[in-house]
Short mmCIF file of C-alpha atoms in Angstrom, two decimals:
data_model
loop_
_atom_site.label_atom_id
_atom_site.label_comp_id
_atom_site.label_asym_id
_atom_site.label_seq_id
_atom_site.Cartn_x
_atom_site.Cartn_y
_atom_site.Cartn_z
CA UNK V 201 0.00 0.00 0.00
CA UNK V 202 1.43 3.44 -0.79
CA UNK V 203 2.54 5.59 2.29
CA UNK V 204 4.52 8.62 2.80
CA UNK V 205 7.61 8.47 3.57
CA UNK V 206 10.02 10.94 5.65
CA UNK V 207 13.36 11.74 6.51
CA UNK V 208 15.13 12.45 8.64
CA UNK V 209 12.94 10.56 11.51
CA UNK V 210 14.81 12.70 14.53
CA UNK V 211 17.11 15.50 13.87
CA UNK V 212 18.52 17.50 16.16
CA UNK V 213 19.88 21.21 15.75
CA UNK V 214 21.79 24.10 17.03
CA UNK V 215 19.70 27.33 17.48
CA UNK V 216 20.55 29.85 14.29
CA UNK V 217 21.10 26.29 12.28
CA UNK V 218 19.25 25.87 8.83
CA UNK V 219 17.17 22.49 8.60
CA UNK V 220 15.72 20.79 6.14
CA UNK V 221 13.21 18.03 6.37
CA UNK V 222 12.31 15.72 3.49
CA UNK V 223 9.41 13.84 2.42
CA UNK V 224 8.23 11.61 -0.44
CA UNK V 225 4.36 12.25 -0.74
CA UNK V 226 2.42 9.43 -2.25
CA UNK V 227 3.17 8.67 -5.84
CA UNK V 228 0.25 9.99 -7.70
CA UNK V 229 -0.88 12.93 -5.29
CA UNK V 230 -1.48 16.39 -5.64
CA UNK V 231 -1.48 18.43 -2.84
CA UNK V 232 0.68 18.35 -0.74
CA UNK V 233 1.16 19.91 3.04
CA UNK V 234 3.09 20.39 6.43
CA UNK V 235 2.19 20.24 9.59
CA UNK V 236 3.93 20.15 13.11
CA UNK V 237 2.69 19.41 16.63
CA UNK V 238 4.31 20.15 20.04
CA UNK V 239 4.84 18.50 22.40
CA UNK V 240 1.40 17.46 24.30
CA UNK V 241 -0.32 20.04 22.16
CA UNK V 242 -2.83 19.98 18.80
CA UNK V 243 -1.46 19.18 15.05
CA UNK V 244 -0.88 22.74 13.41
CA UNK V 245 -0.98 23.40 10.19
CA UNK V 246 1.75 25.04 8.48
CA UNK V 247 1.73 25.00 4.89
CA UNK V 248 -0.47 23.66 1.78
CA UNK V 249 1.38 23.21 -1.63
CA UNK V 250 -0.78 22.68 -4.86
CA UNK V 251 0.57 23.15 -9.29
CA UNK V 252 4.25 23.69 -7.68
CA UNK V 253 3.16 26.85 -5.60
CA UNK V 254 2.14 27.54 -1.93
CA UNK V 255 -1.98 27.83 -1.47
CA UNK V 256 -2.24 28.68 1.57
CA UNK V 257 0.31 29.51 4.83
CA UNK V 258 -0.36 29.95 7.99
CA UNK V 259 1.10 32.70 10.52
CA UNK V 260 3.30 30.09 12.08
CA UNK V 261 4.71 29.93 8.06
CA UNK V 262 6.80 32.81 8.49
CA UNK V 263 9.89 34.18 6.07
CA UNK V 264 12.13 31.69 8.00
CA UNK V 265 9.85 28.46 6.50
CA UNK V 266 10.27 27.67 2.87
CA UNK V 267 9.08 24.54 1.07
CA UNK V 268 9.70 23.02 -1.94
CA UNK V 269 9.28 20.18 -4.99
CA UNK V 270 12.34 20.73 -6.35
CA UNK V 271 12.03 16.82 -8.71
CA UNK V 272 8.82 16.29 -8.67
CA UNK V 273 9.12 13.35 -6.03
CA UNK V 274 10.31 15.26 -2.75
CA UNK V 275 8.75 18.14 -1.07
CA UNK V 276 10.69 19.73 1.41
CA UNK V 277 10.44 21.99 4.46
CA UNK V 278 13.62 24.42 5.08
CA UNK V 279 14.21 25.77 7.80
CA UNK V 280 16.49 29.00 7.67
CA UNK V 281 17.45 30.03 10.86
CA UNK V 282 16.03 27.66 13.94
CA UNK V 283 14.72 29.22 17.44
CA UNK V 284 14.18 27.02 20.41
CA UNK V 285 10.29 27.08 19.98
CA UNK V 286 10.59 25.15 16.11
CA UNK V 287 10.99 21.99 18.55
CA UNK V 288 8.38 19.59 17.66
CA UNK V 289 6.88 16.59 15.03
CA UNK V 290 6.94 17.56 11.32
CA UNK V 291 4.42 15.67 9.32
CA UNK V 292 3.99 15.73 5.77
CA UNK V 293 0.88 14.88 4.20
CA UNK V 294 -0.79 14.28 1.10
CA UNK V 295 -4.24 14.16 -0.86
CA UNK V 296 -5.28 13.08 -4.39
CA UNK V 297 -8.10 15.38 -3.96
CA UNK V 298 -7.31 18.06 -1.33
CA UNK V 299 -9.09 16.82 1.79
CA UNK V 300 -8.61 12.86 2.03
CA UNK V 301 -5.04 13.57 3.42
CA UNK V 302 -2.43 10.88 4.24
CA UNK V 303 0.17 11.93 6.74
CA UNK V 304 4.28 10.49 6.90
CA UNK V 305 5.18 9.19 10.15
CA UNK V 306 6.98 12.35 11.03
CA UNK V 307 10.26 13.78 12.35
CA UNK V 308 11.10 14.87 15.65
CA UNK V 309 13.11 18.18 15.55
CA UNK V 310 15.12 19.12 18.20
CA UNK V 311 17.03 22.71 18.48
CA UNK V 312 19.25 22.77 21.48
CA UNK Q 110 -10.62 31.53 13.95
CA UNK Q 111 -12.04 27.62 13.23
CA UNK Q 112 -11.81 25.54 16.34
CA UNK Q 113 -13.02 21.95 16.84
CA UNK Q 114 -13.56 20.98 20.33
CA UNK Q 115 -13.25 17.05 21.41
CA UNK Q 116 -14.89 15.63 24.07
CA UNK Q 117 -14.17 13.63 26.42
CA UNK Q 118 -10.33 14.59 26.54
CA UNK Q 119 -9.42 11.26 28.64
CA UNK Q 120 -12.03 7.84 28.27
CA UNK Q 121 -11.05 5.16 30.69
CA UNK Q 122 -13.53 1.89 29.80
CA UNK Q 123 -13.65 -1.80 30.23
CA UNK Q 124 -13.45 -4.63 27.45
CA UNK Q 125 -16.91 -4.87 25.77
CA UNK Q 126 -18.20 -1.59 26.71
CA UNK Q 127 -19.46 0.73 24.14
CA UNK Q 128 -18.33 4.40 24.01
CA UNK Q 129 -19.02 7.89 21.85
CA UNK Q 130 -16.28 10.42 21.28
CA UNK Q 131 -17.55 13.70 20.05
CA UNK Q 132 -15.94 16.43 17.82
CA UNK Q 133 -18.12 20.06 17.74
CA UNK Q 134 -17.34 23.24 16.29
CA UNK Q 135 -19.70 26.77 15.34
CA UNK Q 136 -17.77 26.58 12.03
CA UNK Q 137 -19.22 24.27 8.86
CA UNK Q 138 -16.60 22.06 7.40
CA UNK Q 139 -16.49 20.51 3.92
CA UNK Q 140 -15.50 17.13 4.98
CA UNK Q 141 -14.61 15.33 8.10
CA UNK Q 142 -11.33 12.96 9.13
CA UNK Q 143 -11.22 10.73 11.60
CA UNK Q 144 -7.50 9.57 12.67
CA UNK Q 145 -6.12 7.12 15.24
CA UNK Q 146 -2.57 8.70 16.42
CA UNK Q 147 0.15 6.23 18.24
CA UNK Q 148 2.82 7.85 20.36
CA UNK Q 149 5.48 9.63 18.21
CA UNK Q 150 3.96 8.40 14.61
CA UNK Q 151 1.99 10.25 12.43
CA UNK Q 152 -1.92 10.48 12.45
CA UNK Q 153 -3.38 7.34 10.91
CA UNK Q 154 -7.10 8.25 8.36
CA UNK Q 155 -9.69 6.15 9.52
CA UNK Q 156 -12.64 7.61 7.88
CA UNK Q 157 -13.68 10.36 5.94
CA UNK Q 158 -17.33 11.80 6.15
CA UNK Q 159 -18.21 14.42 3.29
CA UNK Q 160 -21.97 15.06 3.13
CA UNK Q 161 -24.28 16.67 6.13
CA UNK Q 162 -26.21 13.60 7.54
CA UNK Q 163 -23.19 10.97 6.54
CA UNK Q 164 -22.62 7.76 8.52
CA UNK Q 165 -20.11 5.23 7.79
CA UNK Q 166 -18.94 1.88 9.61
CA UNK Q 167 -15.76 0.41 9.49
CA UNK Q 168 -16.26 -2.95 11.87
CA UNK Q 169 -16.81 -2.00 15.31
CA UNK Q 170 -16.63 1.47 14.59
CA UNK Q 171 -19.67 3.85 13.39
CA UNK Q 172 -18.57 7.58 12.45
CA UNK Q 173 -21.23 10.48 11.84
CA UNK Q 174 -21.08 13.82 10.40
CA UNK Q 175 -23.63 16.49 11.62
CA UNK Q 176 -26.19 17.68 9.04
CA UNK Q 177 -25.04 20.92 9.30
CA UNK Q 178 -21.55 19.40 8.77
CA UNK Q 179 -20.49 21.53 12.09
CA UNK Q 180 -19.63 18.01 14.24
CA UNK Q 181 -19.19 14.12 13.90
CA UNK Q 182 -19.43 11.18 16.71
CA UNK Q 183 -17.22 8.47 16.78
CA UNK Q 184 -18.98 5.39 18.27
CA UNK Q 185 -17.26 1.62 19.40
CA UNK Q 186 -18.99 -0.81 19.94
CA UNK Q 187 -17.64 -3.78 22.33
CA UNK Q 188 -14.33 -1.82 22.89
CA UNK Q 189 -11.02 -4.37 22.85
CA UNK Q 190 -7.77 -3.05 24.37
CA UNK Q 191 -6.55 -3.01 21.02
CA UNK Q 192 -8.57 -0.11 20.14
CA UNK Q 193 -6.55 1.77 23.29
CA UNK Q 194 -4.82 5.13 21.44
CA UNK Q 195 -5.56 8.64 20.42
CA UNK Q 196 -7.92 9.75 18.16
CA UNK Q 197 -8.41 13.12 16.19
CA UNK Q 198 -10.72 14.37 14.58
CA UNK Q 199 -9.76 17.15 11.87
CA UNK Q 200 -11.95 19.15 9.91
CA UNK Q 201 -11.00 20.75 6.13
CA UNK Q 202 -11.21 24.17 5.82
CA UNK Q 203 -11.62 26.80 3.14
CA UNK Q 204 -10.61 25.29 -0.77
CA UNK Q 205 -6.84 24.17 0.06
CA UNK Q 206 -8.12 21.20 2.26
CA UNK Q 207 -6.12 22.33 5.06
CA UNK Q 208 -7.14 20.68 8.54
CA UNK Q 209 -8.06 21.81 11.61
CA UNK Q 210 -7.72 19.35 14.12
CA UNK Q 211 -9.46 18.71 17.68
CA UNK Q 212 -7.08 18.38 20.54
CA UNK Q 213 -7.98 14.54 20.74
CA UNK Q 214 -9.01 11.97 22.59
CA UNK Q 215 -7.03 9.34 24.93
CA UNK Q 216 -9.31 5.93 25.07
CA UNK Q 217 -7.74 3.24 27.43
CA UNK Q 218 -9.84 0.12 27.08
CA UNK Q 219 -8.77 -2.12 30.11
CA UNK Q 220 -8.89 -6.37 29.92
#
């Protein structure tokens, strides 16, 4: 059964570092998203990614998130410059249609 | 500001019982997901409800979607410990399909 697949699964990261977080949505997909959770808190949603441009950002999205499908296979989240508070699950997720989504099994991210 | 509000937060039950997990909001939603979350993996779809009115089973399980597509029930019937986890509800908003997701629910079904 197709999934979606992403790596790193933990990576951990000086403050001021630049991450970037990788994901392999489901083969035949669409759209295409990002979200992150804290620690003991709700899923967020960050980003939503449709025709190789962003559709919608929210304001945790800031200038210091980027994302990308730079071969058509991987999406990625960048990270420019990491604060303290960017600790938490990333999870990547995916839709044929835009609301059936599948999600990756995440990666921890860690800024010490 | 869409919020979805899941109650209970915390269901403690015995094998065989039957439960009903609840997922409201003031906002209308164009489709419903139900997830099942383990600890540190990502959210798992069980179901997807689309039209106002909706129910769907999957075994044991019976989810519902509100008629004014503002909340869903999740219902078990004869709980097993193996249905023991977290589970989300997440509502799409707006035309990206971006979800909003309830804070969850913890269900510890005890032997």
């Amino acid at each position: 059964e197709p999934e979606v697949t992403q790596t790193p699964s933990h990576q951990v990261t000086q403050m001021g570092q630049e991450v970037i977080l990788r994901c392999v949505p489901i083969s035949n997909h669409l759209y295409f998203y990002w979200y992150r959770q804290i620690l003991g808190q709700k899923v967020e949603f960050l980003v939503s990614f449709y025709n190789n441009e962003i559709s919608e950002k929210s304001e945790i999205f800031d200038d210091q998130f980027s994302v990308e499908r730079p071969d058509g296979s991987n999406f990625t989240l960048k990270i420019r410059s990491t604060k303290l508070e960017d600790s938490a699950m990333y999870f990547c997720a995916s839709s044929l249609q835009g609301y059936e989504q599948y999600f990756g099994p995440g990666t921890r991210l860690t800024v010490t | 500001t869409q919020l979805l509000e899941q109650s209970p937060q915390f269901l403690s039950i015995q094998e065989g019982e039957n439960l009903t997990v609840y997922c409201n909001s003031s906002s209308v939603f164009s489709s419903l997901q139900w997830y099942r979350q383990e600890p540190g993996e990502g959210p798992v779809l069980l179901v997807t409800v689309v039209t106002g009115g909706e129910v769907k089973k999957l075994k044991r399980l019976t989810f519902q979607f509100g008629d004014a597509r503002k909340d869903s029930s999740l219902h078990i019937t004869a709980a097993q410990p193996g249905d023991t986890g977290l589970y989300l509800c997440a509502g799409a908003a707006g035309n990206t399909g971006k979800l909003i997701f309830g804070q969850g629910t913890t269900l510890q079904v005890k032997p």
